XYZ file of C-alpha atoms in Angstrom:
666
model
C 31.977 -44.895 -80.477
C 29.987 -43.022 -83.113
C 31.765 -40.906 -85.733
C 30.639 -38.009 -87.880
C 27.986 -38.921 -90.439
C 29.239 -36.272 -92.848
C 32.682 -37.869 -92.787
C 31.151 -41.275 -93.343
C 29.137 -40.179 -96.340
C 32.156 -38.400 -97.773
C 33.985 -41.715 -97.664
C 36.957 -40.315 -95.759
C 37.239 -43.285 -93.437
C 35.876 -46.810 -92.979
C 32.413 -46.930 -91.471
C 32.797 -47.391 -87.683
C 30.650 -49.596 -85.517
C 29.404 -49.396 -81.970
C 31.792 -51.065 -79.555
C 29.892 -53.836 -77.799
C 30.231 -54.565 -74.090
C 32.310 -57.617 -73.079
C 29.154 -59.257 -71.709
C 27.508 -58.893 -75.127
C 30.449 -60.630 -76.801
C 30.077 -63.500 -74.324
C 26.391 -63.888 -75.222
C 27.195 -63.786 -78.935
C 29.909 -66.403 -78.573
C 27.519 -68.813 -76.811
C 24.680 -68.569 -79.367
C 24.932 -70.412 -82.689
C 22.995 -70.004 -85.939
C 22.868 -71.591 -89.348
C 22.838 -69.275 -92.321
C 19.201 -70.165 -93.055
C 18.253 -68.841 -89.609
C 19.734 -65.465 -90.532
C 18.295 -65.471 -94.055
C 14.864 -66.137 -92.545
C 15.187 -63.083 -90.280
C 16.518 -60.931 -93.134
C 13.405 -61.690 -95.187
C 11.230 -60.613 -92.252
C 13.208 -57.395 -91.699
C 12.789 -56.553 -95.374
C 9.032 -57.083 -95.084
C 8.813 -54.967 -91.905
C 10.841 -52.050 -93.243
C 9.025 -51.612 -96.568
C 11.619 -49.004 -97.612
C 10.607 -46.707 -100.451
C 12.456 -43.398 -100.142
C 15.287 -41.630 -98.356
C 14.632 -40.460 -94.824
C 16.649 -38.399 -92.342
C 16.217 -40.999 -89.612
C 18.013 -43.700 -91.573
C 19.179 -44.732 -94.981
C 16.331 -46.305 -96.912
C 16.757 -47.939 -100.286
C 14.360 -49.366 -102.843
C 12.664 -52.458 -101.493
C 13.794 -54.695 -104.356
C 17.442 -54.075 -103.475
C 16.994 -53.952 -99.700
C 19.560 -56.162 -97.988
C 20.797 -57.639 -101.267
C 24.446 -57.372 -100.223
C 23.784 -59.119 -96.912
C 21.663 -61.796 -98.570
C 24.280 -62.502 -101.222
C 27.050 -62.659 -98.631
C 25.073 -65.042 -96.393
C 24.371 -67.353 -99.317
C 28.019 -67.393 -100.397
C 29.886 -67.426 -97.096
C 28.969 -70.978 -96.044
C 28.113 -73.571 -98.712
C 26.761 -75.951 -96.065
C 23.372 -74.610 -94.878
C 23.461 -76.892 -91.810
C 26.765 -75.559 -90.519
C 26.213 -73.756 -87.202
C 28.424 -70.788 -86.399
C 28.531 -68.637 -83.265
C 26.788 -65.279 -83.473
C 30.058 -63.656 -82.468
C 31.899 -65.193 -85.418
C 29.045 -64.254 -87.756
C 29.336 -60.622 -86.640
C 33.127 -60.569 -86.943
C 32.996 -61.948 -90.481
C 30.224 -59.529 -91.450
C 32.261 -56.599 -90.108
C 35.160 -57.599 -92.336
C 32.919 -58.117 -95.351
C 31.157 -54.760 -94.981
C 33.986 -52.533 -93.785
C 32.856 -49.707 -96.079
C 29.135 -50.464 -95.955
C 27.743 -49.149 -92.680
C 24.110 -49.803 -93.558
C 24.772 -53.510 -94.211
C 26.571 -53.791 -90.893
C 23.684 -52.097 -89.096
C 21.277 -54.418 -90.875
C 23.309 -57.441 -89.780
C 23.213 -56.280 -86.132
C 19.417 -56.067 -86.442
C 19.321 -59.595 -87.880
C 21.431 -60.958 -85.018
C 19.275 -59.203 -82.393
C 16.050 -60.676 -83.765
C 17.656 -64.107 -84.237
C 18.794 -64.122 -80.586
C 15.337 -63.143 -79.351
C 13.613 -65.691 -81.600
C 15.962 -68.480 -80.522
C 15.584 -67.617 -76.835
C 11.789 -67.521 -77.070
C 11.498 -70.814 -78.902
C 13.798 -72.559 -76.391
C 12.070 -71.187 -73.279
C 8.423 -70.841 -74.319
C 7.296 -73.700 -72.062
C 8.818 -71.943 -69.069
C 6.698 -68.807 -69.469
C 3.468 -70.210 -70.887
C 1.104 -68.290 -68.656
C 3.571 -67.325 -65.925
C 6.021 -64.514 -65.335
C 9.726 -65.151 -65.335
C 12.991 -63.237 -65.319
C 15.100 -63.158 -68.471
C 18.860 -63.332 -68.168
C 19.928 -59.683 -67.943
C 23.074 -60.207 -70.018
C 21.048 -61.805 -72.843
C 18.468 -59.023 -72.947
C 21.232 -56.424 -72.716
C 23.017 -58.039 -75.674
C 19.842 -58.033 -77.781
C 19.146 -54.424 -76.852
C 22.723 -53.328 -77.556
C 22.577 -54.857 -81.035
C 19.247 -53.145 -81.691
C 20.656 -49.784 -80.621
C 23.669 -50.302 -82.856
C 21.340 -51.053 -85.771
C 18.780 -48.285 -85.196
C 20.812 -45.376 -83.761
C 24.348 -45.927 -85.070
C 26.170 -43.831 -87.693
C 24.216 -45.464 -90.542
C 20.962 -46.638 -88.953
C 18.374 -48.920 -90.456
C 15.152 -46.922 -90.807
C 12.100 -48.795 -89.556
C 8.440 -47.732 -89.477
C 6.785 -46.394 -86.325
C 3.051 -46.660 -85.662
C 0.716 -45.510 -82.898
C -1.187 -48.418 -81.360
C -4.812 -48.318 -80.280
C -3.452 -49.103 -76.797
C -1.537 -45.804 -76.772
C 2.024 -47.026 -77.210
C 4.278 -46.497 -80.225
C 5.652 -49.559 -81.981
C 8.739 -50.126 -84.113
C 8.354 -53.113 -86.428
C 11.612 -55.109 -86.534
C 10.735 -58.277 -88.452
C 7.494 -59.538 -90.011
C 6.521 -62.771 -91.754
C 3.015 -62.985 -93.194
C 1.861 -66.219 -94.816
C -1.413 -66.266 -96.766
C -2.700 -63.238 -94.915
C -1.878 -64.486 -91.414
C 0.878 -63.371 -89.088
C 3.486 -66.070 -88.753
C 6.076 -63.999 -86.886
C 6.162 -60.365 -85.835
C 8.814 -58.714 -83.675
C 8.305 -55.175 -82.394
C 9.612 -52.656 -79.874
C 6.791 -51.050 -77.866
C 7.326 -47.676 -76.157
C 4.810 -45.893 -73.953
C 5.693 -42.185 -73.793
C 5.124 -40.025 -70.703
C 2.477 -38.089 -72.648
C -0.709 -39.396 -71.042
C -1.776 -41.181 -74.240
C -2.929 -44.669 -73.339
C -5.657 -45.280 -75.891
C -9.421 -45.065 -75.423
C -10.357 -46.911 -72.240
C -13.652 -48.210 -73.627
C -11.726 -50.217 -76.274
C -8.675 -51.323 -74.307
C -9.636 -54.977 -73.660
C -8.424 -57.015 -76.619
C -7.174 -60.411 -77.732
C -4.354 -61.379 -80.103
C -4.450 -63.499 -83.225
C -1.058 -64.960 -82.299
C 0.507 -66.307 -79.175
C 2.638 -63.476 -77.846
C 5.510 -62.940 -75.472
C 6.763 -59.717 -73.915
C 10.133 -58.766 -72.427
C 10.358 -55.644 -70.247
C 13.143 -53.344 -71.357
C 12.381 -50.364 -69.138
C 9.834 -49.006 -66.691
C 6.918 -50.925 -65.232
C 3.381 -51.819 -66.303
C 0.540 -53.992 -65.045
C -0.969 -56.760 -67.151
C -4.695 -57.373 -66.562
C -6.339 -60.620 -67.729
C -10.070 -60.676 -68.372
C -12.614 -63.511 -68.552
C -15.217 -62.913 -71.264
C -18.510 -64.839 -71.387
C -20.967 -64.596 -74.276
C -24.474 -63.869 -72.977
C -27.032 -66.360 -74.197
C -30.743 -65.676 -74.544
C -32.351 -65.555 -71.141
C -29.181 -64.529 -69.291
C -30.259 -61.875 -66.764
C -26.834 -60.274 -66.454
C -26.333 -56.823 -67.949
C -23.780 -56.969 -70.803
C -20.574 -55.037 -70.129
C -19.238 -54.996 -73.697
C -19.857 -56.027 -77.262
C -17.304 -57.861 -79.410
C -15.848 -56.058 -82.419
C -13.471 -57.166 -85.152
C -10.330 -55.303 -86.157
C -10.141 -54.054 -89.740
C -6.749 -52.838 -90.975
C -8.186 -51.274 -94.099
C -7.068 -54.413 -95.921
C -9.370 -56.720 -94.025
C -7.878 -58.527 -91.054
C -4.419 -58.718 -92.611
C -1.815 -56.788 -90.623
C 0.944 -54.819 -92.338
C 3.587 -52.543 -90.856
C 2.600 -49.504 -92.920
C -1.010 -49.086 -91.810
C -2.301 -45.507 -91.660
C -5.539 -46.247 -89.826
C -7.315 -49.215 -88.258
C -10.995 -49.672 -87.519
C -12.871 -51.572 -84.853
C -16.138 -52.721 -86.459
C -19.256 -54.388 -85.142
C -20.986 -54.859 -88.522
C -24.050 -56.294 -86.816
C -22.185 -59.477 -85.914
C -20.983 -58.374 -82.484
C -21.832 -60.539 -79.477
C -22.988 -59.165 -76.154
C -20.588 -60.323 -73.450
C -19.978 -60.119 -69.730
C -16.349 -59.324 -68.844
C -14.746 -59.772 -65.428
C -11.115 -59.224 -64.522
C -9.147 -62.204 -63.179
C -7.665 -60.436 -60.178
C -5.529 -63.447 -59.279
C -3.707 -63.096 -62.613
C -3.065 -59.369 -62.312
C 0.714 -58.835 -62.445
C 3.040 -55.831 -62.448
C 6.166 -56.382 -64.510
C 9.500 -54.592 -64.354
C 13.052 -54.710 -65.660
C 13.932 -57.979 -67.481
C 10.586 -59.649 -66.658
C 8.975 -61.771 -69.367
C 5.411 -63.018 -69.728
C 3.201 -64.494 -72.437
C -0.286 -63.812 -73.761
C -1.897 -66.895 -75.371
C -4.063 -66.384 -78.421
C -7.638 -65.352 -77.637
C -6.696 -64.523 -74.018
C -8.355 -61.153 -73.356
C -6.131 -58.645 -71.577
C -4.964 -55.041 -71.419
C -1.763 -53.339 -70.278
C -1.796 -50.446 -67.834
C 1.353 -48.281 -67.992
C 1.696 -45.215 -65.712
C 0.426 -42.166 -67.588
C 3.510 -40.004 -67.223
C 6.293 -42.587 -67.112
C 8.328 -44.269 -69.833
C 7.717 -47.979 -70.429
C 9.347 -50.085 -73.148
C 9.138 -53.742 -74.160
C 10.133 -56.189 -76.846
C 7.201 -58.230 -78.151
C 7.126 -61.388 -80.288
C 3.892 -62.535 -81.953
C 4.585 -66.203 -82.715
C 1.966 -67.792 -84.989
C 3.632 -71.195 -84.703
C 2.682 -71.383 -81.015
C -0.936 -70.383 -81.585
C -3.053 -68.554 -84.145
C -6.709 -67.716 -84.694
C -8.030 -65.680 -87.594
C -10.748 -63.895 -85.636
C -9.388 -62.245 -82.480
C -12.024 -59.782 -81.234
C -11.605 -56.657 -79.197
C -14.249 -55.414 -76.776
C -16.107 -52.155 -77.232
C -19.072 -50.437 -75.598
C -22.477 -52.014 -76.082
C -24.026 -50.572 -79.242
C -20.730 -49.431 -80.739
C -20.573 -49.671 -84.527
C -17.226 -48.239 -85.623
C -14.148 -46.859 -83.876
C -11.200 -45.519 -85.937
C -7.620 -45.415 -84.694
C -5.033 -43.295 -86.484
C -1.652 -45.018 -86.718
C 0.228 -41.787 -87.451
C 3.216 -41.580 -85.052
C 3.070 -37.748 -85.209
C 6.751 -37.256 -85.890
C 8.127 -39.879 -83.525
C 11.074 -41.750 -84.998
C 12.716 -45.058 -84.189
C 15.926 -43.186 -83.290
C 14.227 -41.009 -80.681
C 12.176 -43.845 -79.197
C 15.215 -46.106 -78.831
C 17.195 -43.275 -77.190
C 14.360 -42.742 -74.713
C 13.913 -46.441 -73.928
C 17.667 -46.773 -73.409
C 17.786 -43.813 -71.022
C 14.968 -45.330 -68.949
C 16.549 -48.799 -68.997
C 19.899 -47.352 -67.922
C 18.234 -45.528 -65.028
C 16.423 -48.723 -63.965
C 19.707 -50.655 -64.018
C 21.449 -47.933 -61.991
C 18.651 -47.999 -59.440
C 18.975 -51.758 -59.049
C 22.723 -51.441 -58.515
C 22.875 -48.210 -56.493
C 19.426 -47.974 -54.969
C 20.681 -48.110 -51.398
C 23.275 -45.408 -52.011
C 20.659 -42.713 -52.668
C 17.402 -41.675 -51.078
C 14.179 -42.536 -52.846
C 13.596 -38.828 -53.474
C 16.829 -38.599 -55.474
C 15.651 -41.383 -57.780
C 12.319 -39.597 -58.155
C 14.055 -36.415 -59.297
C 16.255 -38.370 -61.725
C 13.204 -40.171 -63.103
C 11.378 -36.891 -63.557
C 14.377 -35.495 -65.424
C 13.764 -38.041 -68.193
C 10.119 -37.007 -68.509
C 11.046 -33.322 -68.499
C 13.686 -33.991 -71.160
C 11.059 -35.618 -73.388
C 8.951 -32.478 -73.231
C 11.957 -30.282 -73.894
C 12.404 -32.227 -77.138
C 8.737 -31.557 -77.747
C 7.547 -30.583 -81.189
C 10.462 -31.355 -83.455
C 9.610 -33.847 -86.187
C 11.800 -36.883 -86.591
C 12.840 -37.063 -82.961
C 10.963 -37.793 -79.768
C 7.539 -36.273 -79.351
C 5.095 -35.128 -81.951
C 3.079 -31.973 -81.452
C 0.071 -33.766 -79.991
C 1.853 -34.558 -76.727
C 1.251 -31.043 -75.435
C -2.487 -31.511 -75.768
C -2.391 -34.135 -73.028
C 0.054 -32.918 -70.416
C 1.628 -29.597 -69.501
C 5.174 -29.909 -68.255
C 5.431 -29.174 -64.554
C 8.552 -28.372 -62.570
C 9.761 -31.370 -60.521
C 8.878 -29.846 -57.152
C 5.232 -29.551 -58.189
C 4.842 -33.260 -58.816
C 3.363 -35.441 -56.127
C 6.064 -37.062 -54.039
C 8.859 -34.916 -55.447
C 8.930 -32.100 -52.906
C 12.283 -32.039 -51.164
C 16.047 -31.687 -51.577
C 17.937 -32.838 -54.638
C 20.724 -34.541 -52.672
C 22.096 -37.378 -54.781
C 19.973 -36.644 -57.878
C 22.674 -34.795 -59.891
C 25.098 -37.657 -59.330
C 22.528 -40.136 -60.643
C 21.857 -37.977 -63.694
C 25.566 -37.493 -64.388
C 26.095 -41.256 -64.275
C 23.101 -41.750 -66.562
C 24.564 -39.279 -69.051
C 27.931 -41.035 -68.944
C 26.243 -44.324 -69.783
C 23.911 -43.117 -72.524
C 25.444 -40.179 -74.419
C 27.175 -41.131 -77.695
C 30.023 -39.084 -79.130
C 27.420 -37.107 -81.085
C 24.605 -36.326 -78.606
C 21.059 -36.264 -79.927
C 18.073 -34.315 -78.664
C 17.249 -36.450 -75.636
C 20.835 -36.290 -74.395
C 20.931 -32.504 -74.865
C 17.682 -32.117 -72.945
C 18.950 -34.354 -70.122
C 22.056 -32.167 -69.872
C 19.724 -29.205 -69.429
C 17.888 -31.027 -66.645
C 21.234 -31.512 -64.886
C 21.817 -27.761 -65.103
C 18.359 -27.077 -63.670
C 19.072 -29.352 -60.709
C 22.317 -27.543 -59.972
C 20.632 -24.133 -60.289
C 17.883 -25.042 -57.841
C 20.519 -26.298 -55.429
C 22.331 -22.954 -55.620
C 25.375 -24.505 -57.329
C 25.512 -21.781 -59.960
C 28.982 -22.565 -61.332
C 28.030 -26.206 -61.916
C 24.730 -25.058 -63.447
C 26.534 -22.685 -65.794
C 28.870 -25.440 -66.997
C 25.953 -27.821 -67.578
C 23.923 -25.255 -69.545
C 26.978 -24.263 -71.574
C 27.452 -27.924 -72.529
C 23.770 -28.137 -73.421
C 24.111 -25.056 -75.638
C 27.259 -26.351 -77.340
C 25.655 -29.737 -78.057
C 22.471 -28.137 -79.406
C 24.462 -25.794 -81.615
C 26.536 -28.670 -83.004
C 23.293 -30.496 -83.861
C 21.738 -27.254 -85.194
C 18.777 -27.822 -82.876
C 17.356 -24.348 -82.370
C 14.815 -25.313 -79.732
C 17.621 -26.663 -77.546
C 19.856 -23.661 -78.259
C 17.220 -21.094 -77.274
C 16.324 -23.019 -74.132
C 19.983 -23.302 -73.066
C 20.662 -19.613 -73.796
C 17.743 -18.621 -71.584
C 18.921 -20.857 -68.761
C 22.478 -19.489 -69.020
C 21.054 -15.970 -68.828
C 19.048 -16.931 -65.746
C 22.170 -18.299 -64.035
C 23.985 -15.025 -64.730
C 21.022 -13.057 -63.371
C 21.180 -15.053 -60.154
C 24.919 -14.380 -59.954
C 24.215 -10.658 -60.399
C 21.698 -10.818 -57.560
C 24.554 -12.153 -55.439
C 26.505 -8.872 -56.035
C 28.303 -9.917 -59.260
C 26.907 -7.106 -61.419
C 29.631 -7.533 -64.037
C 27.632 -10.317 -65.702
C 24.391 -8.353 -66.189
C 25.188 -7.253 -69.742
C 25.901 -10.837 -70.795
C 22.709 -11.999 -69.081
C 20.707 -9.454 -71.096
C 22.328 -10.608 -74.338
C 21.618 -14.308 -73.682
C 18.027 -13.764 -72.528
C 17.330 -11.502 -75.525
C 18.622 -14.128 -77.953
C 16.496 -16.755 -76.186
C 13.146 -14.919 -76.182
C 13.469 -13.710 -79.767
C 14.477 -17.170 -80.918
C 11.548 -18.787 -79.101
C 9.173 -16.266 -80.635
C 10.474 -17.063 -84.117
C 10.154 -20.800 -83.469
C 6.491 -20.443 -82.529
C 5.673 -18.498 -85.678
C 7.540 -21.026 -87.829
C 6.103 -24.141 -86.193
C 2.485 -22.927 -86.269
C 2.468 -23.916 -89.952
C 3.090 -27.612 -89.309
C -0.342 -29.132 -88.594
C -1.858 -28.300 -91.981
C -0.329 -31.371 -93.622
C -1.357 -33.608 -90.708
C -4.964 -32.410 -90.868
C -5.153 -32.887 -94.630
C -3.722 -36.395 -94.450
C -6.071 -37.437 -91.659
C -9.091 -36.134 -93.579
C -8.043 -38.124 -96.629
C -7.508 -41.291 -94.583
C -11.025 -41.387 -93.210
C -12.910 -39.779 -96.076
C -13.944 -43.179 -97.388
C -15.445 -44.335 -94.099
C -19.201 -43.864 -94.396
C -20.150 -45.007 -90.914
C -19.709 -42.595 -88.043
C -17.683 -43.633 -84.981
C -19.457 -44.374 -81.781
C -17.196 -42.332 -79.576
C -15.126 -39.404 -80.857
C -11.990 -38.644 -78.904
C -11.883 -35.653 -76.597
C -11.435 -32.262 -78.232
C -8.040 -30.799 -77.519
C -7.744 -27.673 -75.424
C -5.961 -24.555 -76.553
C -6.517 -22.076 -79.366
C -3.522 -20.360 -80.971
C -5.715 -17.556 -82.352
C -6.974 -16.711 -78.878
C -3.421 -16.781 -77.548
C -2.230 -14.325 -80.189
C -5.188 -12.039 -79.485
C -4.371 -11.987 -75.788
C -0.684 -11.274 -76.324
C -1.537 -8.446 -78.667
C 1.017 -9.573 -81.233
C -0.616 -8.758 -84.561
C 2.200 -10.308 -86.576
C 1.888 -13.613 -84.783
C -1.911 -13.404 -85.021
C -1.627 -13.051 -88.785
C 0.593 -16.127 -88.967
C -1.709 -18.078 -86.652
C -4.840 -17.190 -88.624
C -3.828 -19.775 -91.202
C -3.542 -22.582 -88.660
C -6.358 -25.159 -88.753
C -8.302 -25.449 -85.547
C -8.563 -28.772 -83.769
C -10.893 -30.969 -85.830
C -12.762 -34.185 -85.376
C -12.643 -35.927 -88.742
C -14.941 -38.931 -88.558
C -13.920 -39.430 -84.941
C -10.187 -38.913 -85.461
C -8.875 -36.046 -83.381
C -6.530 -33.948 -85.528
C -4.848 -31.423 -83.288
C -2.652 -28.489 -84.216
C 0.571 -28.262 -82.248
C 0.426 -26.704 -78.807
C 3.499 -24.762 -77.797
C 2.884 -24.495 -74.080
C 6.543 -25.092 -73.266
C 7.738 -22.436 -75.717
C 5.279 -19.980 -74.151
C 6.544 -20.887 -70.673
C 10.176 -20.382 -71.635
C 9.445 -17.073 -73.353
C 7.329 -15.795 -70.448
C 10.042 -16.572 -67.900
C 12.711 -15.168 -70.224
C 10.933 -11.828 -70.604
C 10.300 -11.588 -66.853
C 13.983 -12.242 -66.161
C 14.998 -9.691 -68.792
C 12.805 -7.187 -66.972
C 14.700 -7.913 -63.754
C 18.009 -7.373 -65.566
C 16.886 -4.027 -66.976
C 15.658 -2.983 -63.533
C 19.077 -3.737 -62.058
C 20.685 -1.678 -64.851
C 18.331 1.245 -64.171
C 16.702 0.998 -67.620
C 13.176 1.242 -66.277
C 11.338 1.798 -69.564
C 12.764 -1.420 -71.030
C 12.063 -3.222 -67.760
C 8.399 -2.212 -67.809
C 8.003 -3.193 -71.475
C 9.461 -6.656 -70.897
C 7.448 -7.209 -67.699
C 4.185 -6.285 -69.430
C 4.974 -8.643 -72.332
C 5.648 -11.403 -69.803
C 2.321 -10.763 -68.054
C 0.459 -11.051 -71.376
C 2.071 -14.431 -71.975
C 1.164 -15.514 -68.442
C -2.488 -14.871 -69.272
C -2.495 -17.658 -71.869
C -0.613 -20.308 -69.872
C -2.912 -23.179 -68.965
C -0.952 -24.253 -65.900
C -2.028 -21.853 -63.167
C 0.934 -22.422 -60.854
C 3.404 -21.713 -63.679
C 1.454 -18.585 -64.649
C 1.537 -17.430 -61.013
C 5.319 -17.801 -60.866
C 5.711 -15.776 -64.073
C 3.419 -13.027 -62.747
C 5.341 -12.804 -59.465
C 8.620 -12.251 -61.334
C 7.129 -9.722 -63.758
C 5.192 -7.794 -61.119
C 8.281 -7.567 -58.923
C 10.141 -6.012 -61.855
C 7.300 -3.505 -62.353
C 7.417 -2.497 -58.675
C 11.168 -1.944 -58.887
C 10.882 0.055 -62.133
C 8.320 2.788 -61.391
C 7.016 4.752 -64.322
C 8.884 8.062 -64.579
C 6.583 11.091 -64.185
C 6.283 13.293 -67.272
C 7.575 16.839 -66.751
C 4.946 19.580 -67.127
C 5.501 22.187 -69.845
C 6.342 25.658 -68.512
C 4.090 28.502 -69.709
C 5.668 30.905 -72.160
């Protein structure tokens, strides 16, 4: 189990480690490695991490000293470089050697995870060359458990995160580059439920290296495409033009890229592309498939679901220097920002693990629950991601809200119906995924459990769940989670009061007041964040003289207009300094959108109005209801705005304006 980081850094106790499952120990005891195998992976991890400064998501050190302790220990522990030792024994000996060095132990878990994946791929590559196959679940679980220990444990290894042109976020684990060419590259790929899937016109691509994918969580469909160069005299209309990928350092890939460019440079070839429908495959939990070099393809992951994979680019099994992508005919330049917008390795791994755990539960317990229950549990993960929303260093960056507005589960297609069985699934998921110190995703999932109970009318269970959510958020000092939980607790008490328990009304008012004021303060504070992002993006592309062929869509939403509509002059003054959405040489730089904060505040004020009405304080009730209606005017989701208006207008009807008494003549 995880222990307190403050205690660890104070040196009050030996650095703990994540307890591995018995099945993981069995996998480790079967696999064997020579020390050179592990030294090889360590060198690649060092190259991938490129550590330069301290970071809250992990303990970074200067690159020159990165992994020195582990390297020195590996070189000294076994004089014979050809001596093979089980991975389990390697880990046991490393744990003893680094009892007080948590970062080295985390680093060693990362080395073992990559070594296991590398060894498995090299031994089974012939089996999956062009076909889909299942990977042993215990093996993939062991690799994943080691990665989680390394990246989310008490002293995690901090690794870079980048946004791919295909829309997913990648965590570089290990990278070997020889003379400018990729020799080996291991990454975690995570598609968020944020609707971002890259620009469709540029999605068909090829790889320099032979690649292999393992599905950790969710599902996606792999599409293979035949591409024919059109010769002179060919009467067919070209569908695309080939473009080369420029990483800003030529075609050499590094893990710290800020922007990449698809260029035609006048050398593009007109081509005719057709999908090979016979090779179209949908992959799920523990599936594995390969993508040979120069085999054009694209991956289609559901827009609002979580999908996660491990991917190995293996240059020893195939490499070509020029691996084109396809763009629209006549395209000249297309930039892709690699900025992860605040997403961290810790948050992405937490999310992928939650989805994987749900997939495993569904495989084991699928018959015990109705399909609708699984749908509600699945939606809880997506909702939890949006609850985490705009906080840097955890799950989603601000840009997610520009692509999808969170909807309540019953408004999603196929999720209209009872919740029977869904809370039990979510409780089991929480038991399997929450560490001793819950992080944002776990806190948000706890809130989703409370919401399920509230909608089912199980108010006592809902109150306990929201109280736990509040306590966890307070322990983490996560104000967004605290204010959300306080509002939900107040709503539960309001519903209890409506069931003739008026003794809780005063507490409901206190909780809802804390929530709405806290949310208001958060919005004012967080409006200042995009300035740095906009400035950095402008600097990145300032040197690009050519204009892109297809700028990305302009984001909706204008904070200034929202402040004007709400009539809050103080907030309007704060928001006046916020940069509008810009297109900088084709790169969309969006300020944060706080749709969810607006939704929570609007509902909170409407519910406060209902409380004041029940207490007979009609003036306060009318003031809160009117403030709620102003917020409803700026909500982009019409059904949510309608629900807010119904609550606020009902409070206004029940709190009539008191007539003013006429003055008597003297």
